[in-house]
Short mmCIF file of C-alpha atoms in Angstrom, two decimals:
data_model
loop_
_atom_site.label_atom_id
_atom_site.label_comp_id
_atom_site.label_asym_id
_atom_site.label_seq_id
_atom_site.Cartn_x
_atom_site.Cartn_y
_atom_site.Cartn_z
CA UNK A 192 -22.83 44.49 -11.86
CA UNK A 193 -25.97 42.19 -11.55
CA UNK A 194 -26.93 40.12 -13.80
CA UNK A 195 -30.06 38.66 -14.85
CA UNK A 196 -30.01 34.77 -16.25
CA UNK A 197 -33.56 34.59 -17.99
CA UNK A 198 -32.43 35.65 -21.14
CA UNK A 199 -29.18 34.37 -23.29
CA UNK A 200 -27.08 37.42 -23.04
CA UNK A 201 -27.07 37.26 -19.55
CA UNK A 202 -26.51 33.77 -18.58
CA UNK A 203 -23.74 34.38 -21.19
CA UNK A 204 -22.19 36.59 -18.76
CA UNK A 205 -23.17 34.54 -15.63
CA UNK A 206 -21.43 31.86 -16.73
CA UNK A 207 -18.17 33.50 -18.06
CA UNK A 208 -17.98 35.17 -14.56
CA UNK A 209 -17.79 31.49 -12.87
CA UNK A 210 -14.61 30.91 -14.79
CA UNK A 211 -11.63 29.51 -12.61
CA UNK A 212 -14.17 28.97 -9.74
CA UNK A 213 -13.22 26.14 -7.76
CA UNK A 214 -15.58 23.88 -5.38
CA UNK A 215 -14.87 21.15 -2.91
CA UNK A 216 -15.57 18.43 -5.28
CA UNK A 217 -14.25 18.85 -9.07
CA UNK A 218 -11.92 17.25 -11.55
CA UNK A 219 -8.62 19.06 -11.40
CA UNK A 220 -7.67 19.93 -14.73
CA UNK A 221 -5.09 19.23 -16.38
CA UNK A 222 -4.67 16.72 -13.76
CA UNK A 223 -1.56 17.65 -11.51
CA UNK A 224 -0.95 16.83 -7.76
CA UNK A 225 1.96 17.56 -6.05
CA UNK A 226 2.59 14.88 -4.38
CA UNK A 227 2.05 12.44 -7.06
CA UNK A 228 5.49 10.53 -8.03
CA UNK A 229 4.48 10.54 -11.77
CA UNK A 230 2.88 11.75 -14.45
CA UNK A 231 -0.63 12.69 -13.34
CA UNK A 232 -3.46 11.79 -15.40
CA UNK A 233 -6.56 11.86 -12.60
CA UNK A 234 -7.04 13.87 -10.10
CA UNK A 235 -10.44 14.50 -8.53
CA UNK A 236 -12.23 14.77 -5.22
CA UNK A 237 -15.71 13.05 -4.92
CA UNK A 238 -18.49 14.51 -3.20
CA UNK A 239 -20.73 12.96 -0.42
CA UNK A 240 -23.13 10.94 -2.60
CA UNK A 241 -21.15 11.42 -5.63
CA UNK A 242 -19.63 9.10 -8.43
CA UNK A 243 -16.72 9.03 -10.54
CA UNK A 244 -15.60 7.28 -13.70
CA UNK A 245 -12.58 7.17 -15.56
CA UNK A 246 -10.49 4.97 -17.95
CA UNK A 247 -7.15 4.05 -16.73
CA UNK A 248 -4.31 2.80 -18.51
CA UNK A 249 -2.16 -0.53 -17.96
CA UNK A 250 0.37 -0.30 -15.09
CA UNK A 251 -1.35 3.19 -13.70
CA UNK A 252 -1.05 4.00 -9.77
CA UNK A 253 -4.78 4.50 -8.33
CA UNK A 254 -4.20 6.36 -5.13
CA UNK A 255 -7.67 6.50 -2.73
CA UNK A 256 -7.50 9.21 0.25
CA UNK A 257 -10.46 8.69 2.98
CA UNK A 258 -10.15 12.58 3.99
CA UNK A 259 -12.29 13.05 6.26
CA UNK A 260 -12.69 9.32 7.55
CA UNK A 261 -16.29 8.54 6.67
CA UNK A 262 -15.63 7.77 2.88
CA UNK A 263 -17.23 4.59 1.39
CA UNK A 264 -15.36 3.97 -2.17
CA UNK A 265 -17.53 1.49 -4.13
CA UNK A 266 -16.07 0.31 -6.84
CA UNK A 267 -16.39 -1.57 -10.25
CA UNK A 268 -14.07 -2.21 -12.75
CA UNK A 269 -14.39 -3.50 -16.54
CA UNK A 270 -11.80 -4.26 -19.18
CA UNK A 271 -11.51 -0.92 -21.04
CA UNK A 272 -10.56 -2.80 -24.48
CA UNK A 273 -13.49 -5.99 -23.77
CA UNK A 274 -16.15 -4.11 -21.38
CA UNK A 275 -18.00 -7.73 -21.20
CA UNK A 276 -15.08 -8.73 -18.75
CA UNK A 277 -15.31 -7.23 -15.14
CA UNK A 278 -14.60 -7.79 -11.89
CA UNK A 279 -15.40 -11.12 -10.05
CA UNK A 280 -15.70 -10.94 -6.64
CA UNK A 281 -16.45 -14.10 -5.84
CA UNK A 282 -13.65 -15.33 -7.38
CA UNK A 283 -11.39 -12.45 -6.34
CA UNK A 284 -12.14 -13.85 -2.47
CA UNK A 285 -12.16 -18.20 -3.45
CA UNK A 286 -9.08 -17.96 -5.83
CA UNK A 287 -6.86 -15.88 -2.78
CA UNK A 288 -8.22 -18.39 0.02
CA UNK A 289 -9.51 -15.55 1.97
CA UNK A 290 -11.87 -12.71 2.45
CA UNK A 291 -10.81 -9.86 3.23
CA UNK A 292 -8.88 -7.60 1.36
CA UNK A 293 -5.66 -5.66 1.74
CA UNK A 294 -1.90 -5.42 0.51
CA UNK A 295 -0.63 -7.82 -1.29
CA UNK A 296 -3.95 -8.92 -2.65
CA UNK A 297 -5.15 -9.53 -6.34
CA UNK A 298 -8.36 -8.33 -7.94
CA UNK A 299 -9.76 -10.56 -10.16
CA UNK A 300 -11.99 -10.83 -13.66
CA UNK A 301 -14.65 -13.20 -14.40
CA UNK A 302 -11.84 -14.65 -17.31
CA UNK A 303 -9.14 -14.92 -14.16
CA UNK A 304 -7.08 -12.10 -14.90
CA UNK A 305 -5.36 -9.49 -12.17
CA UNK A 306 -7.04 -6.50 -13.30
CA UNK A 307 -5.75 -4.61 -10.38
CA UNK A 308 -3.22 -5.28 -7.74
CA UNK A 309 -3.00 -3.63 -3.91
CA UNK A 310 0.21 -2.38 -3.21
CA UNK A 311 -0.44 -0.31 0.00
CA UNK A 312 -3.29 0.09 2.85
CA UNK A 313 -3.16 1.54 5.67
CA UNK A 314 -7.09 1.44 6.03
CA UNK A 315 -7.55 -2.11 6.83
CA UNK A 316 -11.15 -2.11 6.46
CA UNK A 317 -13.06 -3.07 3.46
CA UNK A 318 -15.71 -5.04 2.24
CA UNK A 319 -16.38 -7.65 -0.52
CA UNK A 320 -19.34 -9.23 0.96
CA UNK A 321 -22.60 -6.44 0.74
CA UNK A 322 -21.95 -4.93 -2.67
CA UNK A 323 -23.97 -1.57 -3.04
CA UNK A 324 -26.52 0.22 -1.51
CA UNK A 325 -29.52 0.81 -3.67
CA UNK A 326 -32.97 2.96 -3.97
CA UNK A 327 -35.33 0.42 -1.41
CA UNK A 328 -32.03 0.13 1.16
CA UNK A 329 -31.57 4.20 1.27
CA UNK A 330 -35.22 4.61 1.48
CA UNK A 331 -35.38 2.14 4.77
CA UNK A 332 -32.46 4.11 6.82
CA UNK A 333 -32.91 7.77 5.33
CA UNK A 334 -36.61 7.83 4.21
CA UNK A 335 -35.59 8.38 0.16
CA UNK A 336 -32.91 6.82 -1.74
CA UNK A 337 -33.69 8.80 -4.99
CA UNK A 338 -30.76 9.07 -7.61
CA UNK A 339 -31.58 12.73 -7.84
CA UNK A 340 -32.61 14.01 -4.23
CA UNK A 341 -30.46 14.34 -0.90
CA UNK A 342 -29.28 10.83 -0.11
CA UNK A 343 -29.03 8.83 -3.46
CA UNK A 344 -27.48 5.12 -3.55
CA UNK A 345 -24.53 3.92 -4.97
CA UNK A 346 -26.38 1.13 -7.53
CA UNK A 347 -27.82 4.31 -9.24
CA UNK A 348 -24.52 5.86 -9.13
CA UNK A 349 -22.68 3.59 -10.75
CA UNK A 350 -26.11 3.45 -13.10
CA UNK A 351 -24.48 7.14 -14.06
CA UNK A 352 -21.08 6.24 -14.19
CA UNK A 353 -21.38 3.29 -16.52
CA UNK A 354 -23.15 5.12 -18.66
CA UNK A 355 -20.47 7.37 -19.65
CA UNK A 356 -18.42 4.19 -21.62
CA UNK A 357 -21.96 3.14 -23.04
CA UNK A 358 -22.62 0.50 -20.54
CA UNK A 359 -26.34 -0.01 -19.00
CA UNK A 360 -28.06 -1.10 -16.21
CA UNK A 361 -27.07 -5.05 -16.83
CA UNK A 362 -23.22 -3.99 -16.42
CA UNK A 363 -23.78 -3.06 -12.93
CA UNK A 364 -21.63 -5.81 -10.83
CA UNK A 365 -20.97 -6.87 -7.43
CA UNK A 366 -18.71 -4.50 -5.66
CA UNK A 367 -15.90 -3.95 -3.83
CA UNK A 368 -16.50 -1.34 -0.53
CA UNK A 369 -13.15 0.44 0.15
CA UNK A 370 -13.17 2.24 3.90
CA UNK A 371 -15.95 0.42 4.93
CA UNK A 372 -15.28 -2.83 6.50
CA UNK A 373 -17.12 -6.08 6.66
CA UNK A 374 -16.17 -9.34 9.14
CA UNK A 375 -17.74 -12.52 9.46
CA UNK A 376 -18.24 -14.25 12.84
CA UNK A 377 -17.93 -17.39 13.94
CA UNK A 378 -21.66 -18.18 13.94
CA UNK A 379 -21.99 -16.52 9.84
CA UNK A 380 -23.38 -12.83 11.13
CA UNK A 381 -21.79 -10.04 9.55
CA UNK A 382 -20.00 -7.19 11.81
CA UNK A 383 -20.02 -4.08 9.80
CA UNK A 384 -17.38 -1.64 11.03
CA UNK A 385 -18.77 1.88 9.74
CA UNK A 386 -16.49 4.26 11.72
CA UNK A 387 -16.29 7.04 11.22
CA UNK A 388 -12.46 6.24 11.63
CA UNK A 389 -9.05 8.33 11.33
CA UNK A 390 -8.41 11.17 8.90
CA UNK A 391 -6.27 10.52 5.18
CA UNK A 392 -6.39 6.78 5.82
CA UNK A 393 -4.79 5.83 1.92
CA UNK A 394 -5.29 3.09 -0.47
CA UNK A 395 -2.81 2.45 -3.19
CA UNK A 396 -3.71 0.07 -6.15
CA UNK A 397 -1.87 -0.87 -9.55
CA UNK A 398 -3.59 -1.58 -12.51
CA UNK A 399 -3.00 -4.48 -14.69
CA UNK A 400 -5.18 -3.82 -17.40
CA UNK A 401 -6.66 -1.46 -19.12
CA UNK A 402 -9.36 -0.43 -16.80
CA UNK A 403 -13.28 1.42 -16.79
CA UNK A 404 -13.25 2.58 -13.02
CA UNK A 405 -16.35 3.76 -11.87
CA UNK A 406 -16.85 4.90 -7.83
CA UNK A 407 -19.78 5.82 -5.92
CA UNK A 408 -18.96 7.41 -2.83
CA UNK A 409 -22.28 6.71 -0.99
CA UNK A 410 -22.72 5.36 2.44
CA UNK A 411 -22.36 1.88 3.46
CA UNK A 412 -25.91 -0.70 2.77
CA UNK A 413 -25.17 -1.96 6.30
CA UNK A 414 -24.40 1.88 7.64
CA UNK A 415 -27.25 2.40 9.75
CA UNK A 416 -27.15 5.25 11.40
CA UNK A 417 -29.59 8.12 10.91
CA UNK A 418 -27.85 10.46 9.15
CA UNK A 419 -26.66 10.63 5.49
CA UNK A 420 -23.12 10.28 6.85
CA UNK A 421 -20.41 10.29 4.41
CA UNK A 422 -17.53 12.47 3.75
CA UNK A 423 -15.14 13.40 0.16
CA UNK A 424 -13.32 11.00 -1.60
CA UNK A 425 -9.38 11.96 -3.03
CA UNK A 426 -8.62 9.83 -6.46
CA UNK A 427 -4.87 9.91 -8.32
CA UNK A 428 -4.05 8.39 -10.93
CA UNK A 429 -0.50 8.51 -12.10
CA UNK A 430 1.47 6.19 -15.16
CA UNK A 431 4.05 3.74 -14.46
CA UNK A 432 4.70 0.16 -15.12
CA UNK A 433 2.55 -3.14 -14.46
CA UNK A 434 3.58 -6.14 -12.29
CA UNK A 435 7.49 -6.79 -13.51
CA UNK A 436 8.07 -10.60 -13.56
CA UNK A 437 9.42 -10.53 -10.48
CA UNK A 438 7.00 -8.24 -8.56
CA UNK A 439 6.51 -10.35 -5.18
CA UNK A 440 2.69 -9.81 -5.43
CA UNK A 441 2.54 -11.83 -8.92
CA UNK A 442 5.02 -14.49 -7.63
CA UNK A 443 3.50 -14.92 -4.11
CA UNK A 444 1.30 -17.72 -5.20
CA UNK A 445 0.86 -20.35 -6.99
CA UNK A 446 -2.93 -19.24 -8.15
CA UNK A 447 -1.99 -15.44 -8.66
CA UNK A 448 0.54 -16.22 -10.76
CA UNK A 449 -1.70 -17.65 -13.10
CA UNK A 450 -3.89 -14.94 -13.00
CA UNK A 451 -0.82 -12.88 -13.96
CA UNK A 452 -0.08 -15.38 -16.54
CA UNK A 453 -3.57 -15.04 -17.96
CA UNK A 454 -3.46 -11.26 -17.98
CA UNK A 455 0.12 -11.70 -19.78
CA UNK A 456 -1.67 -13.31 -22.67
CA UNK A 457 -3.97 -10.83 -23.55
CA UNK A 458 -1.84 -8.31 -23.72
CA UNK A 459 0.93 -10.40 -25.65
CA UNK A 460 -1.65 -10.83 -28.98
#
């Protein structure tokens, strides 16, 4: 039977009717996936143009899936118990010696802490030069970057996802680009490489704190081709353990060691 949705009754019905539907892009809840090693607590595909933010406890597995290959993962991060502390990107690059990003690497807080660790990629393109795209950059390549219409930008994004732990406009930081790869030539130009590249390239990160993650899945600032091009995003999220004093990512260096060290002490108060 039809239904009409101008009056209560009816949207009443409308919406009971959509129960158990499933789209593309949703939460999965309760969390489960099945081939997660441990207990699940975030599971969620992220739309073309869409955002995500969750909190995620100490010594959690963040697993990111590029499904389709043209996924851009921005991402902040805050200290879930001390929002003021965030990631440093700067520092995350100086501290390690290098910059560019992949296994084995730290990231870093503006108090030098490891708030997250890489422990797999099999991407090997990401950036921590551009940060974001934003309303005037969108508007250049795609003729509107509104938040709200067909191609919004990932600044305005995260805008949304900060919002949801009571954070504002001032608490939206550099990011980190996952997917989306960034090199610097010899004479300082930037070569963006965009793709589109191979499907269910993976990204697997420990956290090493108690994190705020927020992603916008938007396209690339330096992703200049015509069309909105961007494809889903897979996040997990599963519990286990932080770095164990012997992890070989905390002992590897002299400087991420005490970043380890550092992130240690808060958590032994």
């Amino acid at each position: 039977m039809t239904t009409s949705t101008a009056d209560p009754s009816g949207a009443r019905e409308h919406a009971r009717a959509m129960a158990g539907t499933r789209v593309e892009a949703m939460p999965t809840l309760p969390a489960a996936a099945a081939d997660a090693p441990g207990t699940v607590t975030w599971e969620e595909t992220i739309a073309a143009g869409g955002y995500a933010s969750r909190r995620v406890a100490r010594g959690s597995r963040l697993r990111l899936i590029d499904l389709a290959g043209d996924a851009c993962a921005s991402m902040l991060l805050f200290n879930a118990e001390m929002p003021t502390e965030r990631l440093n990107v700067a520092d995350t690059l100086k501290v390690q010696w290098n910059g560019y990003l992949g296994a084995g690497r730290l990231l870093l807080s503006d108090l030098g802490r490891v708030m997250m660790s890489i422990l797999e990629d099999d991407a090997g393109t990401h950036d921590a030069f551009c940060g974001a795209s934003n309303e005037a950059s969108n508007a250049r390549t795609y003729g509107s970057g509104k938040n709200y219409g067909s191609q919004p930008n990932a600044r305005d994004r995260f805008m949304l996802g900060v919002a949801k732990h009571g954070l504002g406009r001032k608490d939206v930081h550099p990011c980190i680009n996952w997917f989306k790869g960034v090199r610097v030539a010899e004479d300082g130009t930037t070569e963006p490489q965009i793709g589109p590249f191979a499907v269910g390239r993976t990204l697997l990160l420990r956290a090493e704190m108690e994190l705020i993650v927020v992603i916008a899945n938007c396209p690339h600032v330096l992703d200049t081709r015509p069309g909105y091009a961007v494809t889903p995003l897979r996040a997990t999220a599963w519990r286990g353990d932080p770095a164990a004093a012997d992890d070989a990512i905390r002992t590897a260096t002299p400087e991420g060691l005490r970043a380890f060290l550092n992130t240690d002490d808060l958590y032994a108060r």
